PDB file of C-alpha atoms and ligand atoms in Angstrom:
ATOM      1  CA  MET A   1      25.076 196.749 166.405  1.00 93.00           C
ATOM      2  CA  LYS A   2      25.587 200.431 165.625  1.00 98.00           C
ATOM      3  CA  PHE A   3      23.701 203.018 167.676  1.00 98.00           C
ATOM      4  CA  ALA A   4      22.961 206.706 167.628  1.00 98.00           C
ATOM      5  CA  ASP A   5      21.894 209.350 170.190  1.00 98.00           C
ATOM      6  CA  LEU A   6      19.558 211.597 168.356  1.00 98.00           C
ATOM      7  CA  HIS A   7      19.204 214.543 170.707  1.00 98.00           C
ATOM      8  CA  ILE A   8      22.272 216.375 171.841  1.00 98.00           C
ATOM      9  CA  HIS A   9      22.889 220.133 172.638  1.00 98.00           C
ATOM     10  CA  THR A  10      26.142 222.022 172.354  1.00 98.00           C
ATOM     11  CA  TYR A  11      27.215 225.402 173.818  1.00 98.00           C
ATOM     12  CA  PHE A  12      25.640 226.961 170.859  1.00 98.00           C
ATOM     13  CA  SER A  13      22.473 226.656 172.904  1.00 98.00           C
ATOM     14  CA  ASP A  14      22.347 225.603 176.587  1.00 98.00           C
ATOM     15  CA  SER A  15      24.823 222.740 176.909  1.00 98.00           C
ATOM     16  CA  THR A  16      28.229 223.337 178.520  1.00 97.00           C
ATOM     17  CA  PHE A  17      29.908 221.099 175.896  1.00 98.00           C
ATOM     18  CA  SER A  18      31.618 222.416 172.833  1.00 98.00           C
ATOM     19  CA  PRO A  19      30.895 220.629 169.558  1.00 98.00           C
ATOM     20  CA  GLU A  20      34.428 219.130 169.618  1.00 98.00           C
ATOM     21  CA  GLU A  21      33.805 217.735 173.119  1.00 98.00           C
ATOM     22  CA  VAL A  22      30.425 216.268 172.018  1.00 98.00           C
ATOM     23  CA  ALA A  23      32.232 214.492 169.200  1.00 98.00           C
ATOM     24  CA  ALA A  24      34.984 213.208 171.458  1.00 98.00           C
ATOM     25  CA  ARG A  25      32.452 211.910 174.041  1.00 98.00           C
ATOM     26  CA  ALA A  26      30.314 210.336 171.320  1.00 98.00           C
ATOM     27  CA  CYS A  27      33.306 208.347 170.088  1.00 98.00           C
ATOM     28  CA  GLU A  28      34.234 207.414 173.654  1.00 98.00           C
ATOM     29  CA  CYS A  29      30.879 205.879 174.411  1.00 96.00           C
ATOM     30  CA  GLY A  30      30.870 203.953 171.149  1.00 98.00           C
ATOM     31  CA  LEU A  31      28.168 205.787 169.249  1.00 98.00           C
ATOM     32  CA  SER A  32      28.163 205.641 165.441  1.00 98.00           C
ATOM     33  CA  GLY A  33      25.916 208.680 165.067  1.00 98.00           C
ATOM     34  CA  ILE A  34      24.717 211.737 166.951  1.00 98.00           C
ATOM     35  CA  ALA A  35      22.189 214.463 166.060  1.00 98.00           C
ATOM     36  CA  ILE A  36      23.054 217.978 167.082  1.00 98.00           C
ATOM     37  CA  CYS A  37      19.669 219.535 168.122  1.00 98.00           C
ATOM     38  CA  ASP A  38      20.343 222.920 169.617  1.00 98.00           C
ATOM     39  CA  HIS A  39      17.545 225.337 170.502  1.00 98.00           C
ATOM     40  CA  ASP A  40      17.082 227.775 167.613  1.00 98.00           C
ATOM     41  CA  SER A  41      20.716 227.354 166.396  1.00 98.00           C
ATOM     42  CA  ILE A  42      22.647 225.355 163.854  1.00 98.00           C
ATOM     43  CA  ASP A  43      26.137 226.751 164.609  1.00 98.00           C
ATOM     44  CA  GLY A  44      27.309 223.565 166.442  1.00 98.00           C
ATOM     45  CA  ILE A  45      26.730 221.334 163.498  1.00 98.00           C
ATOM     46  CA  ALA A  46      29.743 222.124 161.210  1.00 98.00           C
ATOM     47  CA  PRO A  47      32.311 222.115 163.975  1.00 98.00           C
ATOM     48  CA  CYS A  48      30.982 218.928 165.380  1.00 98.00           C
ATOM     49  CA  LYS A  49      30.932 217.271 161.984  1.00 98.00           C
ATOM     50  CA  GLU A  50      34.675 218.223 161.396  1.00 98.00           C
ATOM     51  CA  ALA A  51      35.752 216.920 164.743  1.00 98.00           C
ATOM     52  CA  ALA A  52      33.664 213.708 164.484  1.00 98.00           C
ATOM     53  CA  PHE A  53      34.652 212.800 160.913  1.00 98.00           C
ATOM     54  CA  PRO A  54      38.119 211.289 161.749  1.00 98.00           C
ATOM     55  CA  MET A  55      36.480 209.232 164.543  1.00 97.00           C
ATOM     56  CA  SER A  56      33.907 207.810 162.128  1.00 97.00           C
ATOM     57  CA  VAL A  57      30.938 209.253 164.046  1.00 98.00           C
ATOM     58  CA  GLU A  58      28.328 210.596 161.771  1.00 98.00           C
ATOM     59  CA  VAL A  59      26.737 213.964 162.744  1.00 98.00           C
ATOM     60  CA  ILE A  60      23.132 214.422 161.777  1.00 98.00           C
ATOM     61  CA  PRO A  61      22.152 218.074 161.358  1.00 98.00           C
ATOM     62  CA  GLY A  62      19.175 218.880 163.596  1.00 98.00           C
ATOM     63  CA  ILE A  63      17.534 221.642 165.497  1.00 98.00           C
ATOM     64  CA  GLU A  64      14.910 221.996 168.324  1.00 98.00           C
ATOM     65  CA  LEU A  65      12.186 224.604 167.884  1.00 98.00           C
ATOM     66  CA  THR A  66       9.642 225.709 170.533  1.00 97.00           C
ATOM     67  CA  VAL A  67       5.898 226.284 169.914  1.00 97.00           C
ATOM     68  CA  GLU A  68       3.043 226.557 172.251  1.00 95.00           C
ATOM     69  CA  ARG A  69      -0.546 225.781 172.812  1.00 94.00           C
ATOM     70  CA  GLN A  70      -2.399 227.754 175.402  1.00 89.00           C
ATOM     71  CA  ASP A  71      -1.634 225.034 178.022  1.00 93.00           C
ATOM     72  CA  ALA A  72       1.468 223.410 176.666  1.00 95.00           C
ATOM     73  CA  GLU A  73       4.970 223.970 175.616  1.00 96.00           C
ATOM     74  CA  ILE A  74       5.805 221.887 172.545  1.00 97.00           C
ATOM     75  CA  HIS A  75       9.386 221.157 171.297  1.00 98.00           C
ATOM     76  CA  ILE A  76       9.776 220.013 167.752  1.00 98.00           C
ATOM     77  CA  LEU A  77      12.994 218.492 166.410  1.00 98.00           C
ATOM     78  CA  GLY A  78      14.032 218.658 162.787  1.00 98.00           C
ATOM     79  CA  TYR A  79      16.348 216.102 161.463  1.00 98.00           C
ATOM     80  CA  PHE A  80      18.466 216.600 158.309  1.00 98.00           C
ATOM     81  CA  ILE A  81      17.751 220.238 157.996  1.00 98.00           C
ATOM     82  CA  ASP A  82      20.060 221.948 155.515  1.00 97.00           C
ATOM     83  CA  PRO A  83      22.431 224.071 157.666  1.00 95.00           C
ATOM     84  CA  GLU A  84      23.504 226.073 154.589  1.00 95.00           C
ATOM     85  CA  ALA A  85      20.055 227.447 153.713  1.00 96.00           C
ATOM     86  CA  GLU A  86      20.399 231.176 153.928  1.00 97.00           C
ATOM     87  CA  TRP A  87      16.667 232.008 154.566  1.00 98.00           C
ATOM     88  CA  PHE A  88      16.760 229.563 157.497  1.00 98.00           C
ATOM     89  CA  ARG A  89      19.922 230.968 158.919  1.00 97.00           C
ATOM     90  CA  ASP A  90      18.335 234.358 158.750  1.00 97.00           C
ATOM     91  CA  LYS A  91      15.287 233.192 160.600  1.00 97.00           C
ATOM     92  CA  LEU A  92      17.437 231.622 163.333  1.00 97.00           C
ATOM     93  CA  ARG A  93      19.298 234.875 163.870  1.00 97.00           C
ATOM     94  CA  GLU A  94      16.084 236.653 164.360  1.00 97.00           C
ATOM     95  CA  MET A  95      15.000 234.021 166.844  1.00 97.00           C
ATOM     96  CA  GLN A  96      18.252 234.431 168.774  1.00 97.00           C
ATOM     97  CA  ALA A  97      17.821 238.151 168.940  1.00 97.00           C
ATOM     98  CA  PHE A  98      14.291 237.677 170.307  1.00 97.00           C
ATOM     99  CA  ARG A  99      15.802 235.381 172.929  1.00 98.00           C
ATOM    100  CA  ILE A 100      17.999 238.203 174.193  1.00 98.00           C
ATOM    101  CA  ASP A 101      15.071 240.429 174.468  1.00 98.00           C
ATOM    102  CA  ARG A 102      13.128 237.810 176.199  1.00 98.00           C
ATOM    103  CA  ILE A 103      15.818 237.386 178.921  1.00 98.00           C
ATOM    104  CA  HIS A 104      15.670 241.118 179.759  1.00 98.00           C
ATOM    105  CA  LYS A 105      11.931 240.757 180.139  1.00 98.00           C
ATOM    106  CA  MET A 106      12.317 237.727 182.441  1.00 98.00           C
ATOM    107  CA  VAL A 107      15.038 239.398 184.490  1.00 98.00           C
ATOM    108  CA  GLU A 108      12.655 242.317 185.001  1.00 98.00           C
ATOM    109  CA  LYS A 109       9.837 240.063 186.148  1.00 98.00           C
ATOM    110  CA  LEU A 110      12.218 238.173 188.569  1.00 98.00           C
ATOM    111  CA  LYS A 111      13.280 241.507 189.952  1.00 98.00           C
ATOM    112  CA  ASN A 112       9.709 242.270 190.726  1.00 98.00           C
ATOM    113  CA  ALA A 113       9.414 238.795 192.390  1.00 98.00           C
ATOM    114  CA  GLY A 114      12.435 239.718 194.635  1.00 97.00           C
ATOM    115  CA  ILE A 115      15.078 237.821 192.714  1.00 98.00           C
ATOM    116  CA  ASN A 116      17.823 240.120 191.537  1.00 98.00           C
ATOM    117  CA  VAL A 117      19.501 238.352 188.598  1.00 98.00           C
ATOM    118  CA  ASN A 118      22.068 240.275 186.643  1.00 96.00           C
ATOM    119  CA  ALA A 119      21.220 240.026 182.914  1.00 98.00           C
ATOM    120  CA  GLY A 120      25.014 240.212 182.226  1.00 98.00           C
ATOM    121  CA  ASP A 121      25.554 237.020 184.135  1.00 97.00           C
ATOM    122  CA  VAL A 122      22.957 235.237 182.117  1.00 98.00           C
ATOM    123  CA  PHE A 123      24.554 236.315 178.883  1.00 98.00           C
ATOM    124  CA  ASP A 124      28.032 235.363 180.172  1.00 98.00           C
ATOM    125  CA  LEU A 125      26.696 231.894 180.950  1.00 97.00           C
ATOM    126  CA  ALA A 126      25.266 231.636 177.416  1.00 98.00           C
ATOM    127  CA  GLY A 127      28.567 232.719 175.865  1.00 97.00           C
ATOM    128  CA  LYS A 128      28.220 232.574 172.132  1.00 92.00           C
ATOM    129  CA  GLY A 129      25.159 230.320 172.349  1.00 96.00           C
ATOM    130  CA  ALA A 130      21.420 230.987 172.008  1.00 98.00           C
ATOM    131  CA  VAL A 131      20.522 232.264 175.480  1.00 98.00           C
ATOM    132  CA  GLY A 132      17.743 230.374 177.281  1.00 98.00           C
ATOM    133  CA  ARG A 133      16.022 229.616 180.515  1.00 98.00           C
ATOM    134  CA  LEU A 134      18.686 227.067 181.599  1.00 98.00           C
ATOM    135  CA  HIS A 135      21.222 229.888 181.666  1.00 98.00           C
ATOM    136  CA  LEU A 136      18.753 232.124 183.418  1.00 98.00           C
ATOM    137  CA  ALA A 137      18.102 229.354 186.057  1.00 98.00           C
ATOM    138  CA  GLN A 138      21.830 228.951 186.639  1.00 97.00           C
ATOM    139  CA  ALA A 139      22.094 232.654 187.259  1.00 98.00           C
ATOM    140  CA  MET A 140      19.112 232.495 189.670  1.00 98.00           C
ATOM    141  CA  LEU A 141      20.844 229.802 191.619  1.00 97.00           C
ATOM    142  CA  LYS A 142      23.880 232.090 191.891  1.00 95.00           C
ATOM    143  CA  THR A 143      21.715 234.665 193.774  1.00 96.00           C
ATOM    144  CA  GLY A 144      21.174 232.119 196.535  1.00 96.00           C
ATOM    145  CA  LYS A 145      17.439 232.983 196.414  1.00 96.00           C
ATOM    146  CA  VAL A 146      16.452 229.659 194.931  1.00 97.00           C
ATOM    147  CA  ASN A 147      17.912 226.344 195.844  1.00 94.00           C
ATOM    148  CA  GLY A 148      17.606 224.311 192.598  1.00 96.00           C
ATOM    149  CA  PHE A 149      16.274 224.039 189.131  1.00 96.00           C
ATOM    150  CA  ARG A 150      13.168 222.500 190.491  1.00 96.00           C
ATOM    151  CA  GLU A 151      12.350 225.704 192.407  1.00 98.00           C
ATOM    152  CA  ALA A 152      13.571 228.009 189.632  1.00 98.00           C
ATOM    153  CA  PHE A 153      11.357 226.443 187.055  1.00 98.00           C
ATOM    154  CA  GLY A 154       8.474 225.204 189.398  1.00 98.00           C
ATOM    155  CA  LYS A 155       7.990 228.626 191.019  1.00 98.00           C
ATOM    156  CA  TYR A 156       9.263 231.202 188.495  1.00 98.00           C
ATOM    157  CA  ILE A 157      10.327 230.529 185.069  1.00 98.00           C
ATOM    158  CA  GLY A 158       8.651 227.195 184.020  1.00 98.00           C
ATOM    159  CA  PHE A 159       5.960 227.344 181.374  1.00 97.00           C
ATOM    160  CA  ALA A 160       3.083 229.673 182.542  1.00 96.00           C
ATOM    161  CA  LYS A 161       4.678 230.466 185.789  1.00 98.00           C
ATOM    162  CA  PRO A 162       4.778 234.136 186.894  1.00 98.00           C
ATOM    163  CA  CYS A 163       8.155 235.091 185.447  1.00 98.00           C
ATOM    164  CA  TYR A 164       7.832 233.013 182.239  1.00 98.00           C
ATOM    165  CA  VAL A 165       7.977 234.804 178.877  1.00 98.00           C
ATOM    166  CA  SER A 166       7.188 232.847 175.818  1.00 97.00           C
ATOM    167  CA  ASN A 167       9.819 231.900 173.266  1.00 95.00           C
ATOM    168  CA  ALA A 168       7.360 230.633 170.653  1.00 93.00           C
ATOM    169  CA  ARG A 169       7.664 232.492 167.451  1.00 89.00           C
ATOM    170  CA  PHE A 170       5.599 230.241 165.231  1.00 93.00           C
ATOM    171  CA  SER A 171       2.291 228.381 165.448  1.00 97.00           C
ATOM    172  CA  PRO A 172       2.865 224.568 165.409  1.00 97.00           C
ATOM    173  CA  LYS A 173       1.809 224.527 161.747  1.00 98.00           C
ATOM    174  CA  GLU A 174       4.357 227.183 160.832  1.00 98.00           C
ATOM    175  CA  ALA A 175       7.184 225.481 162.722  1.00 98.00           C
ATOM    176  CA  ILE A 176       6.537 222.261 160.986  1.00 98.00           C
ATOM    177  CA  GLU A 177       6.391 224.068 157.583  1.00 98.00           C
ATOM    178  CA  VAL A 178       9.688 225.844 158.349  1.00 98.00           C
ATOM    179  CA  LEU A 179      11.398 222.574 159.333  1.00 98.00           C
ATOM    180  CA  ARG A 180      10.139 220.872 156.136  1.00 97.00           C
ATOM    181  CA  LYS A 181      11.072 223.774 153.865  1.00 97.00           C
ATOM    182  CA  ALA A 182      14.589 223.549 155.380  1.00 97.00           C
ATOM    183  CA  GLY A 183      14.660 219.803 154.321  1.00 97.00           C
ATOM    184  CA  GLY A 184      14.069 218.583 157.834  1.00 98.00           C
ATOM    185  CA  VAL A 185      12.039 215.691 159.131  1.00 98.00           C
ATOM    186  CA  PRO A 186       9.822 217.032 162.000  1.00 98.00           C
ATOM    187  CA  VAL A 187       9.695 214.921 165.110  1.00 98.00           C
ATOM    188  CA  LEU A 188       7.913 215.680 168.313  1.00 98.00           C
ATOM    189  CA  ALA A 189      10.441 215.951 171.215  1.00 98.00           C
ATOM    190  CA  HIS A 190       9.922 214.302 174.631  1.00 98.00           C
ATOM    191  CA  PRO A 191       6.091 213.983 174.408  1.00 98.00           C
ATOM    192  CA  GLY A 192       6.126 212.569 177.908  1.00 98.00           C
ATOM    193  CA  ILE A 193       7.200 216.000 179.359  1.00 96.00           C
ATOM    194  CA  MET A 194       4.470 217.817 177.447  1.00 90.00           C
ATOM    195  CA  HIS A 195       1.856 215.219 178.480  1.00 89.00           C
ATOM    196  CA  LYS A 196      -0.721 216.337 175.955  1.00 95.00           C
ATOM    197  CA  ASP A 197      -1.316 213.621 173.548  1.00 97.00           C
ATOM    198  CA  GLU A 198      -4.445 215.371 172.242  1.00 96.00           C
ATOM    199  CA  TYR A 199      -2.248 217.818 170.304  1.00 97.00           C
ATOM    200  CA  ILE A 200      -0.355 215.129 168.389  1.00 98.00           C
ATOM    201  CA  PRO A 201      -2.879 214.259 165.624  1.00 98.00           C
ATOM    202  CA  GLU A 202      -3.005 217.913 164.576  1.00 97.00           C
ATOM    203  CA  LEU A 203       0.816 217.914 164.302  1.00 98.00           C
ATOM    204  CA  ILE A 204       0.628 214.777 162.173  1.00 98.00           C
ATOM    205  CA  GLU A 205      -1.743 216.681 159.894  1.00 98.00           C
ATOM    206  CA  TYR A 206       0.818 219.375 159.466  1.00 98.00           C
ATOM    207  CA  GLY A 207       3.540 216.869 158.526  1.00 98.00           C
ATOM    208  CA  LEU A 208       4.968 215.438 161.775  1.00 98.00           C
ATOM    209  CA  LYS A 209       6.854 212.244 160.956  1.00 98.00           C
ATOM    210  CA  GLY A 210       8.007 210.877 164.212  1.00 98.00           C
ATOM    211  CA  ILE A 211       7.925 211.012 168.010  1.00 98.00           C
ATOM    212  CA  GLU A 212      10.817 210.871 170.445  1.00 98.00           C
ATOM    213  CA  VAL A 213       9.835 207.687 172.181  1.00 98.00           C
ATOM    214  CA  TYR A 214      13.109 207.113 174.032  1.00 98.00           C
ATOM    215  CA  HIS A 215      14.264 210.071 176.175  1.00 98.00           C
ATOM    216  CA  THR A 216      15.994 210.590 179.523  1.00 98.00           C
ATOM    217  CA  ASP A 217      12.734 211.729 181.133  1.00 98.00           C
ATOM    218  CA  HIS A 218      10.616 208.897 179.815  1.00 98.00           C
ATOM    219  CA  GLY A 219      10.189 205.977 182.297  1.00 98.00           C
ATOM    220  CA  ALA A 220       9.343 202.488 181.080  1.00 98.00           C
ATOM    221  CA  SER A 221       5.551 202.993 181.013  1.00 98.00           C
ATOM    222  CA  VAL A 222       5.879 206.164 179.148  1.00 98.00           C
ATOM    223  CA  VAL A 223       8.082 204.504 176.550  1.00 98.00           C
ATOM    224  CA  LYS A 224       5.613 201.741 176.060  1.00 98.00           C
ATOM    225  CA  HIS A 225       2.818 204.173 175.753  1.00 98.00           C
ATOM    226  CA  TYR A 226       4.530 206.161 173.011  1.00 98.00           C
ATOM    227  CA  GLU A 227       5.744 202.998 171.173  1.00 98.00           C
ATOM    228  CA  GLN A 228       2.041 202.015 170.923  1.00 98.00           C
ATOM    229  CA  PHE A 229       1.144 205.554 170.011  1.00 98.00           C
ATOM    230  CA  ALA A 230       3.785 205.738 167.228  1.00 98.00           C
ATOM    231  CA  ASP A 231       2.646 202.371 165.795  1.00 98.00           C
ATOM    232  CA  ARG A 232      -0.997 203.444 165.808  1.00 98.00           C
ATOM    233  CA  TYR A 233      -0.252 206.600 163.778  1.00 98.00           C
ATOM    234  CA  GLY A 234       2.619 205.079 161.628  1.00 98.00           C
ATOM    235  CA  LEU A 235       5.187 207.464 163.155  1.00 98.00           C
ATOM    236  CA  LEU A 236       8.962 206.839 163.418  1.00 98.00           C
ATOM    237  CA  LYS A 237      10.148 206.142 166.902  1.00 98.00           C
ATOM    238  CA  THR A 238      13.219 208.264 167.602  1.00 98.00           C
ATOM    239  CA  GLY A 239      15.246 208.698 170.765  1.00 98.00           C
ATOM    240  CA  GLY A 240      17.998 210.581 172.396  1.00 98.00           C
ATOM    241  CA  SER A 241      19.506 211.613 175.642  1.00 98.00           C
ATOM    242  CA  ASP A 242      18.855 215.394 175.417  1.00 98.00           C
ATOM    243  CA  CYS A 243      22.417 215.888 176.802  1.00 98.00           C
ATOM    244  CA  HIS A 244      23.039 219.380 178.029  1.00 98.00           C
ATOM    245  CA  GLY A 245      26.729 218.742 178.968  1.00 97.00           C
ATOM    246  CA  MET A 246      27.035 219.472 182.705  1.00 94.00           C
ATOM    247  CA  GLY A 247      24.193 222.054 182.314  1.00 89.00           C
ATOM    248  CA  LYS A 248      21.759 219.812 184.111  1.00 87.00           C
ATOM    249  CA  GLY A 249      24.231 218.107 186.463  1.00 87.00           C
ATOM    250  CA  LYS A 250      25.682 215.176 184.542  1.00 92.00           C
ATOM    251  CA  ALA A 251      26.681 214.283 180.985  1.00 97.00           C
ATOM    252  CA  LEU A 252      23.896 212.114 179.477  1.00 98.00           C
ATOM    253  CA  ILE A 253      25.378 211.622 176.059  1.00 98.00           C
ATOM    254  CA  GLY A 254      24.898 207.960 174.968  1.00 98.00           C
ATOM    255  CA  THR A 255      22.644 207.005 177.842  1.00 98.00           C
ATOM    256  CA  VAL A 256      19.731 206.856 175.450  1.00 98.00           C
ATOM    257  CA  ARG A 257      20.403 205.306 172.063  1.00 98.00           C
ATOM    258  CA  VAL A 258      18.519 203.985 169.126  1.00 98.00           C
ATOM    259  CA  PRO A 259      19.542 201.440 166.519  1.00 98.00           C
ATOM    260  CA  TYR A 260      21.420 203.101 163.620  1.00 97.00           C
ATOM    261  CA  ASP A 261      18.748 201.891 161.181  1.00 96.00           C
ATOM    262  CA  LEU A 262      16.634 204.731 162.316  1.00 97.00           C
ATOM    263  CA  VAL A 263      19.165 207.259 161.005  1.00 97.00           C
ATOM    264  CA  GLU A 264      18.697 205.790 157.624  1.00 97.00           C
ATOM    265  CA  ARG A 265      14.940 205.889 157.846  1.00 98.00           C
ATOM    266  CA  LEU A 266      15.194 209.633 158.833  1.00 98.00           C
ATOM    267  CA  ARG A 267      17.506 210.171 155.929  1.00 98.00           C
ATOM    268  CA  GLU A 268      15.134 208.565 153.435  1.00 96.00           C
ATOM    269  CA  GLN A 269      12.220 210.506 154.840  1.00 96.00           C
ATOM    270  CA  SER A 270      14.193 213.743 154.363  1.00 95.00           C
ATOM    271  CA  GLU A 271      15.153 212.860 150.833  1.00 89.00           C
ATOM    272  CA  LYS A 272      11.587 212.022 150.022  1.00 85.00           C
ATOM    273  CA  SER A 273      10.290 215.320 151.106  1.00 74.00           C
ATOM    274  CA  GLY A 274      13.139 217.408 149.788  1.00 60.00           C
TER     275      GLY A 274
HETATM  276  P1  LIG B   1      14.147 227.885 176.503  1.00 71.67           P
HETATM  277  O1  LIG B   1      14.481 227.381 175.121  1.00 71.67           O
HETATM  278  O2  LIG B   1      14.944 229.111 176.828  1.00 71.67           O
HETATM  279  O3  LIG B   1      12.611 228.032 176.699  1.00 71.67           O
HETATM  280  O4  LIG B   1      14.676 226.888 177.543  1.00 71.67           O
HETATM  281  C1  LIG B   1      14.275 225.474 177.326  1.00 71.67           C
HETATM  282  C2  LIG B   1      15.123 224.643 178.233  1.00 71.67           C
HETATM  283  O5  LIG B   1      14.841 224.907 179.566  1.00 71.67           O
HETATM  284  C3  LIG B   1      14.889 223.131 178.094  1.00 71.67           C
HETATM  285  O6  LIG B   1      15.581 222.615 177.048  1.00 71.67           O
HETATM  286  C4  LIG B   1      15.412 222.710 179.357  1.00 71.67           C
HETATM  287  O7  LIG B   1      16.749 222.534 179.221  1.00 71.67           O
HETATM  288  C5  LIG B   1      15.081 223.764 180.365  1.00 71.67           C
HETATM  289  N1  LIG B   1      13.793 223.505 181.130  1.00 71.67           N
HETATM  290  C6  LIG B   1      12.540 223.850 180.782  1.00 71.67           C
HETATM  291  N2  LIG B   1      11.652 223.494 181.737  1.00 71.67           N
HETATM  292  C7  LIG B   1      12.392 222.883 182.693  1.00 71.67           C
HETATM  293  C8  LIG B   1      12.104 222.318 184.024  1.00 71.67           C
HETATM  294  N3  LIG B   1      10.868 222.276 184.456  1.00 71.67           N
HETATM  295  N4  LIG B   1      13.156 221.792 184.689  1.00 71.67           N
HETATM  296  C9  LIG B   1      14.397 221.854 184.213  1.00 71.67           C
HETATM  297  N5  LIG B   1      14.771 222.422 182.987  1.00 71.67           N
HETATM  298  C10 LIG B   1      13.791 222.956 182.344  1.00 71.67           C
HETATM  299 ZN1  LIG B   2      17.804 222.927 176.574  1.00 71.67          ZN
HETATM  300 FE1  LIG B   3      13.356 220.055 174.646  1.00 71.67          FE
HETATM  301 FE1  LIG B   4      16.593 219.455 173.966  1.00 71.67          FE
END
């Protein structure tokens, strides 16, 4: 059987792994395919593809966008987006610039909350990647004022917490339209984290084609629930580890995998809409 891990980050967003390292590890754990789904960036795709090609690991171009509802943060994956589309690249550049601005705003809020994070440290942690809250949380830990990600997100920078600043640049409808226009198949990421099934039918109306049923943060009962949900609505059931390198403590690549057949279904879906 051939398997794929369809949700992997690189250091072009908030993973510590380079695209080359991702490729090597994918090969090591016997994967036939991986999808690179960085937050607001596609820069990891080409180098990963190049490194993975001699190892016969297919790299599916993907992305992870953030949208919001008043009481929920929603992540939407796009599979088989065209990484060469110039208008799309321009949009992503804008989004990355917005992310920089957002970090300055969050650093300011944290300062007012008594946590003095150096913005420069956050940007150093991000390196050439799209800067985000995982980098900010890492810099918060370094101050010694918070003792873990749980506290950093739970008390300060998690969705709707006092030092949170939104990163959502589109409405859910716009995000799905952008992904489709870029040739991508829109899939709802980790619905078990969002925990707001009532928003899914609306996303389906806009063109959502799948949900990420299998994910590191989904326990057995959550998986079962979303398998049934996907069947009820005729959605593809995707899955991936959401590996952030060592960014969240351990390398998860390959720990969540789906049969390779799913890659073909996503490809067909992308060709249909393209
Ligand atoms: P951003 O794209 O900057 O909003 O950051 C999103 C990333 O922050 C997610 O991909 C996770 O890596 C991380 N994140 C968000 N909420 C939490 C949380 N409660 N605990 C740990 N990591 C989180
Ligand atoms: Zn992330
Ligand atoms: Fe996510
Ligand atoms: Fe992710």
